[in-house]
Structures are given as C-alpha cells and as structure tokens.
Amino acid sequence: MTRTAPPNVGADQAFPTGVDLLHDPTLNKGTAFTEVERDALGLRGLLPPHVHTMEEQVARVMENFRRKPTPLEQYIDILGLQVRNETLFYRIMTEHLEEMMRIVYTPTVGEACQEYGHILTRPRGLFVSANDRGRVAEVLRNWPHEDVRVIVVTDGERILGLGDLGADGMGIPLGKLILYTTCAGIPPTQCLPVTLDVGTDNEMLLKDSLYIGLKQRRLRGPAYDDLVDEFVAAVQQVFPYALIQLEDFANTNAFRLLKKYRDAVCSFDDDIQGTGAVALAGLYAAARETGVPMTEQRVLFLGAGEAGVGIADLICAALCDQGLEQDAARGRCWFFDSHGLVVDARSDLAPHKLPYAHAHAQEADFRAAIESLRPTALIGVSGQPGTFDRPVIETMARINDRPVVFALSNPTSKSECTAAQAYEWSEGRAVFASGSPFDPVTVGERTFQPGQGNNAYIFPGVGMGVIASHARLVTDEMFFAAAQTLAAQVTDDDLELGRLYPPLSDIRAVSARIAAAVAEVAWRHALAGVERPDDVLGYIESRMYQPAYRNYA
Ligand code: NAD
C-alpha cells in the first residue's frame, strides 16, 4: 500500500502505509508510531496498543542484546535491528558506541565473517560477481537509493588478519558504513556496501555447502582487473558523487589498485591511508607522553604490508613537513617481515618495501634487530599473535624509558601482544595502543585505559570532509590533516589514563573537526566542487544525520 507522503516528510512521492511502512527500515518507528500516525497511515491493529518512546525502545533492545550469550549472537541480534528500524539502530549505535563497536566491528565482525554463510538471514549490501561482467552498471542500478555518496568495497581476500573469506567478507563493508553513519553522520541511505565476488581460494569455503559466494577459484590477472575497472567505471556512471573506499584487498592488489585509481577517481584505501593516519595520530600523542620529538623517533615495524607501509609513508610525510629530507625521513622507518629485517641486500622484496630497504646486515631474529636498531617505537602489523613476547617488550623497556608499543593486528586473537602484557612486562612504562579493544589494566598503583588505534577515528571524518566539499580526489595531505586534527584532540587527561586517542564517546565531534580539516585541504588545492562556506565546521555539522524519529502525521 502506498499514498502521497505526508507534507512534513518532504518528498512529493508515494509513501508506504500499513505493513509496507513497518517493513521499510528507513521509515519504520515500530511501537513508537503515535496514535495519530497509526490512524493516518493504516497501522491500527498492526502494532500493540501501547505507544513507546524511543528511550523505552532503546531500553528494550539493550535488555535483549545484553541477554545474548555470545558476541556472535549479539551481532546477529543488532544487525537484525538495522534491517527493521534504522533510526532506532543508529540511536543505539550512537548512545552505546563503545559496546556496539566491538560487535559491528573488530573483533566480533571477524567471527561473523568467518560464520557468514551460516548466520545469514536477510542479505545486505550489493554483491557484484565475476558473472556480472558486462552488466555491472545494471547491478548497481538495482540498489534502492539513488544518492549514494560513499561506497565501501572489498573483494574479501584479506579480511582483517583472517585471510581470504571470499564473499563472506561482506560483514566488513557493512560494519565500516555503519561507522560512517554513526561516527560522522553520513546518512545511511547515502552509504553502499559492496562485495566484489571474484571467487575464493579458501578450501574450507569452497567445500562448505552454506558458503554464499561463487564456488570457484579467484579471478587473477586481466580477468580480475577488467571486473574491477568495470565496477569503478559503473560507479562513475550510476553514482557520480560517490567516494570509493577500497577495503581489505590483499596487499598486492591493494597497492596496485590504489596507485591506479587514486589520481583518477575519488577513492582511497583505508588499510593503507586510514591506518597511516590513525597510527600517526597515535605517535604524535605518544611523543607528548615520551618527550621524544617526532623527528627523533625510530620506528620498527613487524609486518611490511598495507598497514605498515601506509603508516610509514604518512610518518615520512609528517617528518618532511617538519623539515627532514625524504631519505632521512625514510631512514627513521624500518621493517621486519616474515623473512627478517628488510634491508637493501635482500632480493625478495615486493616493490612497496623497496623505499624502506636500508643498508644494514641481514637479520632474521626480531629481538636482535631491536638490539641493533634501538627503535623508540614498535608497530605490530603482522597479523601474528604473540610476536611481541616478553623478551621483545623487556628489550624495548631496557632501551627506552617509555617504549612505544602499538600492537595493531586485528582481531584481538591476532594482536602481537595484549595490553596487560605490554604494561606488565615494561613495569608500566609502555605507551601502548592496539588495533582491537582491550579492557583497562592495573599495574602497581596505576590503571591504564589502553587506546584503540581504530581507523574509525579517521575514515568517517575523511569521508564526510570529502563528500561535503565534493572533492574530486582524496589526497595524502587530507590524511595528514586528519591525523593532526585527531592528535590535537587528545587531552592531558587522556594521556594520564594511558589513552592516545580521545574517548569514543566524543567521536562525532572529533569526526566533524576532521571533516572540516579535510574539506579545507580540498578547498586549498582547488579539488572541491562546492563553494567554501564561511563557517566550515557549522556547514559540516548541519549535514550530519541525526538518529531521531520524524513526525509523519
Ligand atoms: P598484509 O597482509 O598486507 O601484511 C602483513 C605483513 O606481515 C606482510 O608483510 C607479511 O610478510 C608480514 N608477516 C607475516 N608473518 C610475519 C611474521 N611472522 N613476522 C614478521 N612479519 C610477518 O596485511 P595488512 O593489511 O598490513 O594488515 C596486517 C594486520 O594489521 C592485520 O591483522 C590487520 O587487521 C591489522 N590492521 C590494523 C589496523 C588498525 O588497527 N587500525 C588497520 C589496518 C590493519
């Protein structure tokens, strides 16, 4: 059933009534429909008689959510709300962000992706498969919303640190876009999650009768590139104002695709650039705590993939901005990968590692590399749990008064060390951040609240800045501006608690400021498609989606 929209809905178009309205997640209010609305919109009898407030609905959802026995059950429960009542879902996300972030994003989303085919109820997002070659634009046109502004797309080959999960990786674009809306207020109808199903090389999935993707091996070479090219071209055609976020591609494709598209279409890779910005912000804050200026930091990375090189590239940009030559800046970043220290004598290095292959003897032992290089900071982005073991942390604590230790691998099961290990093995002197959340840790008299170097501090604000300014391209300078803006919002009280990032409860205000800084970069470099308003922050804030019910009658 449809009828003309009530005047205060604002659209002169068919507006659903009755059951259709209750089944429309963007309009549904459930038991909060008022008496007047129930009469006007054909809802009487379809809802129990009592009209609930939104606050009461929130209480009901949270009561049920907290009764679920496992995080995975909580994931299924809360994602179910998203497809029933989007406004209530986002109200809950906003009011209980810390609790919800662990579920819709790392660590639980990792488990959800591993189980995706088994927990699937109603499919969400858009699946573009290898069989859609030649008709990708047609597939995009099936999406029910026309004004798409942000697309998060994965091919599922490197989901968190969990590897190839094929089409089951859809949980990641869904989760990231939930954070775009929650953290930066990008309206949910402007967000499009996409999985490019190019097959999977995961034997377990290929044998699983409930796997949701194509049962074929991954496309490689030109067949793969052609599909991605067609997808990117189709986005330009169907959603010309959309920003494309590349997400959880395996590292060779990630670096290649970023290089290919970054100067041609409005796109970025969060694993490379977003991670770079959040880690750089953490290092700025850590430098305030350790007293070692950025230009004197020596950073040793464990893992030389997308995250590590993305962080190093942005550290170098920051050091160059402070006056260092590029070679000197790169000389401050060292890598240790699965074959040992990345040095110029090695002949097995992928192109993205070459700028960081310095002159040094080959070294296969990580602790020996620490002894030799005497880094001020360790950054773990290897996906290998337990690699920051006791001897590693103790060595760092012997070399530095305040060793900086970032264990960024996700989900929690992949973290190089836990927060408790970093603090305990360094006698409370570590300046620590992690990729997945850890509970507070008490060592001696002091309780630490470890900071989570979560990309959610960066990408929603960057995305909002890009779409609010109609930027044509996303540049490294925007990520650099985002990192500086984020770091500037860490207070002395945060640092005192061991926290290198502002509390998540402030994330909307933080994201708005990041968006303003990013948009300023677009205006400064003539990349913007709209006039600069006098009050940039006010302009950004006025665009932010508020999860509140509207009156329909
Ligand atoms: P990637 O596959 O591109 O890189 C992984 C790197 O680790 C490779 O260079 C590999 O050689 C190296 N490696 C593997 N085993 C090793 C070992 N035993 N010792 C040393 N190095 C080893 O992956 P990526 O995109 O760089 O992501 C790596 C990890 O970082 C993942 O767990 C991911 O979830 C995490 N990550 C965290 C954040 C964040 O917290 N903000 C952001 C992005 C990625």
Coordinates of C-alpha atoms and ligand atoms in Angstrom, one line a residue:
M1 CA 0.0 0.0 0.0
T2 CA 1.3 3.5 -0.7
R3 CA -0.1 7.0 -0.5
T4 CA 1.3 10.5 -1.0
A5 CA 3.9 11.5 1.5
P6 CA 2.6 13.5 4.5
P7 CA 3.7 17.1 4.0
N8 CA 6.3 17.0 6.7
V9 CA 8.1 14.0 5.1
G10 CA 9.2 16.5 2.5
A11 CA 9.0 14.2 -0.6
D12 CA 6.2 14.5 -3.1
Q13 CA 6.2 10.8 -3.8
A14 CA 4.5 7.6 -2.8
F15 CA 4.8 7.0 0.9
P16 CA 4.2 3.5 2.2
T17 CA 1.5 2.7 4.7
G18 CA 0.4 -0.3 6.8
V19 CA 2.6 -3.3 6.7
D20 CA 4.8 -1.8 3.9
L21 CA 5.7 1.1 6.2
L22 CA 6.5 -1.3 9.0
H23 CA 8.8 -3.2 6.6
D24 CA 10.6 -0.1 5.4
P25 CA 13.7 0.2 7.7
T26 CA 14.4 3.9 6.8
L27 CA 10.8 5.0 7.9
N28 CA 9.7 2.4 10.4
K29 CA 9.3 3.5 14.0
G30 CA 7.8 0.3 15.4
T31 CA 5.9 0.8 18.6
A32 CA 6.8 4.5 18.6
F33 CA 4.3 5.3 15.9
T34 CA 1.9 7.8 17.6
E35 CA -1.9 7.4 17.8
V36 CA -2.3 10.0 15.1
E37 CA 0.2 8.3 12.8
R38 CA -1.4 4.9 13.4
D39 CA -4.8 6.3 12.2
A40 CA -3.4 8.3 9.3
L41 CA -1.1 5.5 8.0
G42 CA -3.2 2.4 8.3
L43 CA -1.2 1.0 11.2
R44 CA -4.0 0.5 13.7
G45 CA -4.1 -3.1 14.9
L46 CA -0.8 -3.9 13.3
L47 CA 1.1 -2.8 16.4
P48 CA 0.4 -3.5 20.1
P49 CA -1.7 -0.7 21.6
H50 CA 0.9 1.0 23.9
V51 CA 2.9 3.8 22.2
H52 CA 6.5 3.6 23.4
T53 CA 9.0 6.4 23.5
M54 CA 12.3 6.0 21.7
E55 CA 14.1 5.8 25.0
E56 CA 11.9 2.9 26.0
Q57 CA 12.6 1.2 22.7
V58 CA 16.3 1.7 23.3
A59 CA 16.0 0.1 26.8
R60 CA 14.1 -2.9 25.3
V61 CA 16.7 -3.5 22.6
M62 CA 19.6 -3.2 25.1
E63 CA 18.0 -5.6 27.5
N64 CA 17.6 -8.2 24.8
F65 CA 21.0 -7.5 23.4
R66 CA 22.8 -8.0 26.7
R67 CA 20.9 -11.2 27.3
K68 CA 22.5 -12.8 24.3
P69 CA 25.1 -15.4 25.4
T70 CA 27.9 -14.7 22.9
P71 CA 29.2 -11.7 20.9
L72 CA 28.2 -13.5 17.7
E73 CA 24.6 -13.8 18.9
Q74 CA 24.7 -10.1 19.8
Y75 CA 26.0 -9.4 16.2
I76 CA 23.0 -11.3 14.7
D77 CA 20.6 -9.5 17.1
I78 CA 21.8 -6.0 16.5
L79 CA 22.2 -6.3 12.7
G80 CA 18.6 -7.6 12.7
L81 CA 17.5 -4.3 14.1
Q82 CA 19.3 -2.5 11.3
V83 CA 17.0 -4.1 8.7
R84 CA 13.9 -3.4 10.8
N85 CA 14.3 0.1 12.2
E86 CA 17.3 2.0 11.0
T87 CA 16.6 5.1 13.1
L88 CA 16.5 3.1 16.3
F89 CA 19.6 1.2 15.3
Y90 CA 21.6 4.3 14.8
R91 CA 20.3 5.9 18.0
I92 CA 21.6 2.8 19.8
M93 CA 24.9 2.8 17.9
T94 CA 25.4 6.5 18.9
E95 CA 24.4 6.1 22.5
H96 CA 26.3 2.8 23.1
L97 CA 29.1 3.2 20.6
E98 CA 31.9 1.5 22.6
E99 CA 29.8 -1.5 23.4
M100 CA 28.5 -1.8 19.9
M101 CA 31.7 -1.1 18.1
R102 CA 33.2 -4.4 19.5
I103 CA 30.3 -6.1 17.8
V104 CA 29.7 -4.5 14.5
Y105 CA 33.4 -4.0 14.0
T106 CA 36.5 -5.7 15.3
P107 CA 36.7 -8.1 17.0
T108 CA 33.3 -9.7 16.5
V109 CA 32.8 -8.8 12.9
G110 CA 35.8 -11.1 12.2
E111 CA 34.0 -14.0 13.7
A112 CA 30.8 -13.0 11.9
C113 CA 32.6 -13.0 8.6
Q114 CA 34.0 -16.5 9.4
E115 CA 30.5 -17.7 10.0
Y116 CA 28.7 -15.5 7.5
G117 CA 27.1 -18.2 5.3
H118 CA 25.8 -19.9 8.5
I119 CA 24.3 -16.9 10.2
L120 CA 22.9 -15.2 7.1
T121 CA 19.3 -14.1 7.4
R122 CA 18.4 -11.3 5.1
P123 CA 21.2 -10.5 2.6
R124 CA 22.5 -6.9 2.9
G125 CA 24.6 -4.7 0.6
L126 CA 25.3 -5.3 -3.1
F127 CA 27.1 -8.4 -4.5
V128 CA 28.9 -7.8 -7.8
S129 CA 30.2 -11.2 -9.0
A130 CA 32.5 -12.4 -11.7
N131 CA 29.4 -13.5 -13.6
D132 CA 28.2 -9.8 -13.8
R133 CA 30.9 -8.8 -16.2
G134 CA 29.3 -6.6 -18.9
R135 CA 26.3 -5.6 -16.7
V136 CA 27.8 -4.2 -13.5
A137 CA 26.1 -0.8 -14.1
E138 CA 22.8 -2.7 -14.3
V139 CA 23.5 -4.4 -11.0
L140 CA 24.3 -1.0 -9.3
R141 CA 21.0 0.4 -10.6
N142 CA 19.2 -2.3 -8.6
W143 CA 20.3 -0.6 -5.4
P144 CA 17.2 1.1 -3.9
H145 CA 18.8 4.5 -3.2
E146 CA 20.0 6.9 -5.9
D147 CA 22.0 9.4 -4.0
V148 CA 24.9 7.2 -2.9
R149 CA 27.9 9.2 -1.6
V150 CA 30.1 6.5 0.0
I151 CA 30.9 3.0 -1.2
V152 CA 33.0 0.6 0.8
V153 CA 34.1 -2.2 -1.4
T154 CA 36.0 -5.4 -0.7
D155 CA 37.0 -8.5 -2.7
G156 CA 37.2 -10.4 0.6
E157 CA 40.8 -11.6 0.1
R158 CA 42.3 -10.2 3.3
I159 CA 39.6 -9.8 5.9
L160 CA 41.1 -8.2 9.0
G161 CA 44.1 -10.5 9.7
L162 CA 41.9 -13.6 8.9
G163 CA 42.8 -14.0 5.2
D164 CA 40.6 -15.0 2.3
L165 CA 36.9 -15.1 3.3
G166 CA 35.6 -14.5 -0.2
A167 CA 32.0 -13.2 -0.3
D168 CA 31.6 -13.8 3.4
G169 CA 33.7 -10.7 3.8
M170 CA 30.6 -8.6 3.3
G171 CA 30.4 -8.0 7.1
I172 CA 33.3 -5.6 6.7
P173 CA 31.8 -3.1 4.3
L174 CA 28.6 -3.3 6.3
G175 CA 30.4 -2.6 9.5
K176 CA 32.5 0.2 8.1
L177 CA 29.5 2.0 6.7
I178 CA 27.6 1.7 10.0
L179 CA 30.6 3.6 11.4
Y180 CA 30.4 6.2 8.7
T181 CA 26.9 7.0 9.8
T182 CA 27.4 6.6 13.5
C183 CA 30.7 8.5 13.8
A184 CA 30.4 11.2 11.1
G185 CA 26.7 11.4 10.5
I186 CA 26.7 10.4 6.8
P187 CA 23.0 9.5 6.1
P188 CA 22.5 5.7 5.9
T189 CA 20.8 6.0 2.5
Q190 CA 23.9 7.5 1.1
C191 CA 26.1 4.5 2.1
L192 CA 26.5 1.5 -0.2
P193 CA 28.4 -1.7 0.9
V194 CA 29.7 -3.7 -2.0
T195 CA 31.4 -7.1 -2.2
L196 CA 33.2 -8.0 -5.5
D197 CA 32.8 -11.7 -5.6
V198 CA 35.7 -12.8 -7.7
G199 CA 35.8 -16.4 -6.2
T200 CA 37.8 -17.6 -3.2
D201 CA 40.9 -19.7 -2.7
N202 CA 39.8 -20.7 0.7
E203 CA 39.4 -24.5 0.6
M204 CA 37.1 -24.6 3.6
L205 CA 34.7 -22.2 2.0
L206 CA 34.8 -24.0 -1.4
K207 CA 33.7 -27.2 0.4
D208 CA 31.1 -25.5 2.6
S209 CA 27.5 -26.1 1.2
L210 CA 26.3 -22.9 3.0
Y211 CA 29.0 -20.7 1.5
I212 CA 27.3 -17.6 0.0
G213 CA 29.7 -16.8 -2.8
L214 CA 30.7 -18.2 -6.2
K215 CA 32.3 -21.7 -5.8
Q216 CA 35.3 -21.0 -8.0
R217 CA 38.9 -20.0 -7.5
R218 CA 39.7 -16.3 -7.5
L219 CA 40.0 -14.4 -10.8
R220 CA 43.5 -13.3 -11.3
G221 CA 45.3 -11.1 -13.9
P222 CA 43.4 -9.3 -16.6
A223 CA 40.0 -11.0 -15.8
Y224 CA 40.3 -9.6 -12.3
D225 CA 41.4 -6.1 -13.4
D226 CA 38.7 -6.0 -16.0
L227 CA 36.0 -6.6 -13.5
V228 CA 37.3 -4.0 -11.1
D229 CA 37.7 -1.5 -13.9
E230 CA 34.1 -2.1 -15.0
F231 CA 33.0 -1.7 -11.4
V232 CA 34.8 1.6 -11.0
A233 CA 33.5 2.9 -14.3
A234 CA 30.0 1.8 -13.5
V235 CA 30.2 3.8 -10.2
Q236 CA 31.1 6.9 -12.1
Q237 CA 28.1 6.5 -14.3
V238 CA 25.5 5.4 -11.8
F239 CA 26.7 7.2 -8.6
P240 CA 28.8 10.1 -9.9
Y241 CA 29.2 11.7 -6.5
A242 CA 30.3 8.6 -4.7
L243 CA 33.6 8.2 -2.8
I244 CA 35.0 4.7 -3.2
Q245 CA 36.8 3.2 -0.1
L246 CA 38.9 0.2 -1.0
E247 CA 38.8 -2.2 1.9
D248 CA 40.5 -5.5 2.9
F249 CA 42.0 -6.3 -0.5
A250 CA 45.1 -8.5 -0.4
N251 CA 48.3 -6.4 -0.4
T252 CA 49.5 -6.7 -4.0
N253 CA 46.0 -5.8 -5.3
A254 CA 45.6 -3.1 -2.7
F255 CA 48.8 -1.2 -3.6
R256 CA 48.1 -1.7 -7.3
L257 CA 44.5 -0.6 -7.2
L258 CA 45.3 2.4 -5.1
K259 CA 48.0 3.6 -7.5
K260 CA 45.7 3.0 -10.5
Y261 CA 42.7 4.9 -9.2
R262 CA 43.8 7.5 -6.7
D263 CA 44.6 10.2 -9.2
A264 CA 41.7 9.3 -11.5
V265 CA 38.7 8.8 -9.2
C266 CA 37.6 9.9 -5.8
S267 CA 38.9 6.9 -3.9
F268 CA 41.3 5.8 -1.1
D269 CA 42.4 2.6 0.6
D270 CA 41.6 2.6 4.3
D271 CA 44.0 -0.2 5.2
I272 CA 46.9 1.9 3.7
Q273 CA 45.9 5.5 4.2
G274 CA 43.4 5.4 7.0
T275 CA 45.7 3.2 9.1
G276 CA 48.5 5.5 8.3
A277 CA 46.6 8.4 9.7
V278 CA 45.3 6.8 12.9
A279 CA 48.8 5.4 13.7
L280 CA 50.5 8.7 13.0
A281 CA 48.0 10.5 15.3
G282 CA 48.9 7.9 18.0
L283 CA 52.6 8.6 17.5
Y284 CA 52.0 12.4 17.9
A285 CA 50.2 11.7 21.1
A286 CA 52.8 9.2 22.3
A287 CA 55.6 11.8 21.6
R288 CA 53.8 14.2 24.1
E289 CA 54.0 11.4 26.7
T290 CA 57.6 10.2 26.0
G291 CA 59.1 13.6 25.3
V292 CA 60.9 12.2 22.3
P293 CA 60.1 14.6 19.4
M294 CA 58.7 13.1 16.1
T295 CA 61.9 13.9 14.3
E296 CA 63.9 11.7 16.7
Q297 CA 61.6 8.7 16.6
R298 CA 63.0 5.5 15.1
V299 CA 60.1 3.2 14.3
L300 CA 60.5 -0.6 13.7
F301 CA 57.5 -2.3 12.1
L302 CA 56.8 -6.0 12.4
G303 CA 55.0 -6.8 9.2
A304 CA 55.6 -4.9 5.9
G305 CA 52.2 -5.0 4.2
E306 CA 49.4 -2.4 3.5
A307 CA 49.1 -1.2 7.1
G308 CA 52.9 -1.0 7.8
V309 CA 53.8 0.8 4.6
G310 CA 50.8 3.0 4.8
I311 CA 51.8 4.2 8.3
A312 CA 55.5 4.6 7.3
D313 CA 54.5 6.7 4.2
L314 CA 52.5 9.0 6.4
I315 CA 55.2 9.2 9.1
C316 CA 57.6 10.3 6.3
A317 CA 55.1 12.9 5.1
A318 CA 55.0 14.2 8.6
L319 CA 58.7 14.3 9.0
C320 CA 59.2 16.0 5.7
D321 CA 56.7 18.6 6.8
Q322 CA 58.9 19.2 9.8
G323 CA 61.9 19.8 7.5
L324 CA 63.6 16.4 7.1
E325 CA 64.7 15.3 3.6
Q326 CA 62.8 12.3 2.2
D327 CA 65.7 9.9 2.6
A328 CA 66.3 10.9 6.1
A329 CA 62.6 10.5 6.9
R330 CA 62.5 7.0 5.4
G331 CA 65.6 6.2 7.4
R332 CA 63.5 6.6 10.5
C333 CA 61.3 3.7 9.5
W334 CA 62.5 0.1 9.5
F335 CA 60.6 -3.1 8.6
F336 CA 60.9 -6.7 9.7
D337 CA 58.8 -9.1 7.6
S338 CA 58.3 -12.9 7.6
H339 CA 61.8 -13.3 6.1
G340 CA 63.6 -11.0 8.5
L341 CA 64.8 -7.4 8.5
V342 CA 64.0 -5.5 5.3
V343 CA 67.5 -4.5 4.0
D344 CA 68.9 -3.5 0.7
A345 CA 70.9 -6.8 0.3
R346 CA 67.6 -8.7 0.0
S347 CA 66.5 -9.8 -3.5
D348 CA 63.0 -11.0 -2.5
L349 CA 61.3 -7.6 -1.7
A350 CA 58.0 -6.6 -3.2
P351 CA 58.0 -3.0 -4.7
H352 CA 56.2 -1.4 -1.8
K353 CA 59.0 -2.4 0.6
L354 CA 61.9 -1.1 -1.5
P355 CA 61.8 2.6 -0.2
Y356 CA 62.4 1.2 3.3
A357 CA 65.2 -1.4 2.4
H358 CA 68.1 0.3 4.1
A359 CA 71.8 -0.6 4.3
H360 CA 72.2 -3.0 7.2
A361 CA 73.4 -6.6 7.7
Q362 CA 70.7 -9.2 7.2
E363 CA 69.0 -10.2 10.4
A364 CA 66.5 -13.0 10.9
D365 CA 65.9 -12.5 14.7
F366 CA 63.5 -9.8 15.7
R367 CA 64.9 -9.2 19.1
A368 CA 68.4 -8.9 17.7
A369 CA 67.1 -6.4 15.2
I370 CA 65.7 -4.4 18.1
E371 CA 69.1 -4.5 19.9
S372 CA 70.8 -3.4 16.7
L373 CA 68.4 -0.6 15.7
R374 CA 67.4 0.6 19.1
P375 CA 63.9 1.8 18.0
T376 CA 61.8 4.2 20.1
A377 CA 58.6 2.6 18.8
L378 CA 57.5 -0.9 17.7
I379 CA 54.5 -1.2 15.5
G380 CA 52.9 -4.6 15.0
V381 CA 51.0 -5.1 11.8
S382 CA 51.9 -8.7 11.0
G383 CA 48.7 -10.5 11.9
Q384 CA 50.9 -12.8 14.0
P385 CA 49.8 -13.1 17.7
G386 CA 52.4 -13.4 20.4
T387 CA 55.2 -11.9 18.4
F388 CA 55.7 -9.1 20.9
D389 CA 56.7 -11.6 23.6
R390 CA 58.3 -11.0 26.9
P391 CA 61.9 -10.7 25.7
V392 CA 60.8 -8.2 23.0
I393 CA 58.9 -5.9 25.4
E394 CA 61.7 -6.2 28.0
T395 CA 64.3 -5.3 25.5
M396 CA 62.3 -2.3 24.4
A397 CA 61.8 -1.3 28.0
R398 CA 65.6 -1.6 28.7
I399 CA 66.4 0.6 25.7
N400 CA 63.7 3.3 26.3
D401 CA 62.4 5.0 29.4
R402 CA 59.0 5.0 27.8
P403 CA 58.8 2.4 25.0
V404 CA 56.1 3.0 22.4
V405 CA 54.4 -0.3 21.6
F406 CA 51.5 -0.5 19.1
A407 CA 50.0 -4.0 18.6
L408 CA 47.7 -3.2 15.8
S409 CA 46.8 -6.6 14.3
N410 CA 43.1 -7.5 14.3
P411 CA 41.0 -9.1 15.6
T412 CA 42.1 -9.5 19.2
S413 CA 43.2 -13.1 18.6
K414 CA 45.9 -11.7 16.2
S415 CA 47.3 -9.0 18.4
E416 CA 51.1 -9.1 18.7
C417 CA 50.6 -8.8 22.5
T418 CA 47.9 -7.9 24.9
A419 CA 47.6 -4.6 26.7
A420 CA 48.3 -6.4 30.0
Q421 CA 51.5 -8.0 28.6
A422 CA 52.8 -4.6 27.3
Y423 CA 52.2 -2.8 30.6
E424 CA 53.3 -5.7 32.9
W425 CA 56.5 -6.6 31.0
S426 CA 57.5 -3.0 30.8
E427 CA 56.7 -2.3 34.5
G428 CA 54.0 0.1 33.5
R429 CA 56.3 2.2 31.2
A430 CA 54.9 1.2 27.8
V431 CA 53.0 3.8 25.8
F432 CA 50.5 1.3 24.3
A433 CA 47.8 1.2 21.6
S434 CA 46.1 -1.7 20.0
G435 CA 44.0 -2.4 16.9
S436 CA 41.2 -4.2 18.8
P437 CA 39.9 -3.0 22.1
F438 CA 41.4 -4.2 25.5
D439 CA 39.9 -3.7 28.9
P440 CA 41.7 -1.5 31.5
V441 CA 44.8 -2.9 33.1
T442 CA 46.2 -2.2 36.6
V443 CA 49.9 -2.4 37.2
G444 CA 51.0 -1.4 40.7
E445 CA 49.2 1.7 41.6
R446 CA 48.2 2.8 38.1
T447 CA 45.3 1.8 36.0
F448 CA 45.7 2.2 32.2
Q449 CA 42.9 2.5 29.7
P450 CA 44.6 1.4 26.6
G451 CA 43.8 3.4 23.5
Q452 CA 42.4 1.6 20.4
G453 CA 44.1 2.8 17.2
N454 CA 40.9 2.2 15.4
N455 CA 40.6 3.5 11.8
A456 CA 37.1 4.6 12.8
Y457 CA 38.7 7.7 14.3
I458 CA 39.8 8.7 10.7
F459 CA 37.8 7.3 7.8
P460 CA 34.3 8.6 8.7
G461 CA 35.6 12.2 9.2
V462 CA 37.7 12.0 6.0
G463 CA 34.7 10.7 4.1
M464 CA 32.4 13.4 5.4
G465 CA 35.0 16.1 4.5
V466 CA 35.3 14.7 1.0
I467 CA 31.6 14.5 0.3
A468 CA 30.8 17.8 2.0
S469 CA 33.3 19.6 -0.2
H470 CA 32.5 17.4 -3.2
A471 CA 36.2 16.8 -3.5
R472 CA 37.3 15.2 -6.8
L473 CA 40.2 13.2 -5.3
V474 CA 41.4 12.1 -1.9
T475 CA 45.0 13.1 -1.2
D476 CA 47.6 12.1 1.3
E477 CA 47.5 15.6 2.6
M478 CA 43.9 15.0 3.7
F479 CA 45.0 12.0 5.8
F480 CA 47.9 14.1 7.2
A481 CA 45.4 16.8 8.2
A482 CA 43.1 14.2 9.7
A483 CA 46.0 12.7 11.8
Q484 CA 47.0 16.2 13.1
T485 CA 43.4 17.1 13.9
L486 CA 42.8 13.8 15.7
A487 CA 46.0 14.1 17.8
A488 CA 45.2 17.7 18.7
Q489 CA 42.0 16.5 20.4
V490 CA 43.8 14.2 22.8
T491 CA 43.9 15.9 26.2
D492 CA 46.4 15.7 29.0
D493 CA 43.8 13.8 31.0
D494 CA 43.5 11.2 28.2
L495 CA 47.3 10.8 28.2
E496 CA 47.3 10.5 32.0
L497 CA 45.0 7.5 31.6
G498 CA 47.3 5.9 29.0
R499 CA 44.9 6.8 26.2
L500 CA 46.4 8.0 23.0
Y501 CA 43.1 8.8 21.4
P502 CA 40.1 10.8 22.5
P503 CA 37.3 8.8 24.1
L504 CA 35.0 7.1 21.6
S505 CA 32.1 9.0 23.2
D506 CA 33.4 12.2 21.6
I507 CA 33.7 10.6 18.1
R508 CA 31.0 12.7 16.4
A509 CA 32.6 16.0 17.4
V510 CA 36.1 14.6 16.6
S511 CA 34.9 13.4 13.1
A512 CA 33.3 16.8 12.4
R513 CA 36.6 18.5 13.1
I514 CA 38.5 16.0 10.9
A515 CA 35.9 16.5 8.2
A516 CA 36.4 20.3 8.4
A517 CA 40.2 19.9 8.2
V518 CA 39.9 17.6 5.2
A519 CA 37.5 19.8 3.4
E520 CA 39.8 22.7 3.9
V521 CA 42.5 20.8 2.1
A522 CA 40.1 20.2 -0.8
W523 CA 39.4 24.0 -1.0
R524 CA 43.0 24.9 -0.6
H525 CA 44.0 22.8 -3.6
A526 CA 41.0 23.5 -5.9
L527 CA 39.8 20.0 -5.6
A528 CA 36.4 21.0 -4.2
G529 CA 33.2 21.0 -6.2
V530 CA 31.3 23.5 -4.0
E531 CA 32.0 27.0 -2.7
R532 CA 33.7 27.2 0.7
P533 CA 31.2 28.3 3.3
D534 CA 32.3 30.9 5.9
D535 CA 31.7 28.5 8.8
V536 CA 33.1 25.2 7.6
L537 CA 32.6 23.3 10.8
G538 CA 29.0 24.6 11.1
Y539 CA 28.4 23.5 7.5
I540 CA 29.7 20.0 8.2
E541 CA 27.7 19.7 11.4
S542 CA 24.5 20.8 9.6
R543 CA 24.9 17.9 7.2
M544 CA 25.2 15.3 9.9
Y545 CA 22.4 12.7 10.1
Q546 CA 20.6 12.6 13.5
P547 CA 19.0 9.3 14.5
A548 CA 15.7 10.8 15.6
Y549 CA 12.2 10.0 14.5
R550 CA 10.2 12.4 12.4
N551 CA 6.5 13.0 12.7
Y552 CA 4.6 11.6 9.7
A553 CA 1.2 12.9 10.6
Ligands
NAD1 P1 49.3 -7.6 4.8 O1 48.9 -8.9 4.5 O2 49.3 -6.5 3.8 O3 50.7 -7.6 5.6 C1 51.1 -8.5 6.6 C2 52.6 -8.4 6.7 O4 53.0 -9.2 7.8 C3 53.4 -8.9 5.5 O5 54.4 -8.0 5.2 C4 54.0 -10.2 6.0 O6 55.2 -10.5 5.4 C5 54.2 -9.9 7.4 N1 54.3 -11.1 8.3 C6 53.6 -12.2 8.3 N2 54.1 -13.1 9.2 C7 55.1 -12.5 9.8 C8 56.0 -12.8 10.8 N3 55.9 -14.0 11.4 N4 56.9 -11.9 11.2 C9 57.0 -10.7 10.6 N5 56.2 -10.3 9.6 C10 55.2 -11.2 9.2 O7 48.3 -7.1 6.0 P2 48.0 -5.6 6.5 O8 46.9 -5.0 5.7 O9 49.2 -4.8 6.5 O10 47.4 -5.9 7.9 C11 48.2 -6.5 8.9 C12 47.5 -6.5 10.2 O11 47.2 -5.2 10.6 C13 46.1 -7.2 10.2 O12 45.9 -8.0 11.3 C14 45.1 -6.1 10.2 O13 43.9 -6.4 10.9 C15 45.9 -5.1 11.0 N6 45.4 -3.7 10.8 C16 45.1 -2.9 11.9 C17 44.6 -1.7 11.7 C18 44.3 -0.8 12.9 O14 44.4 -1.3 14.0 N7 43.9 0.4 12.8 C19 44.5 -1.2 10.4 C20 44.8 -1.9 9.3 C21 45.3 -3.2 9.5

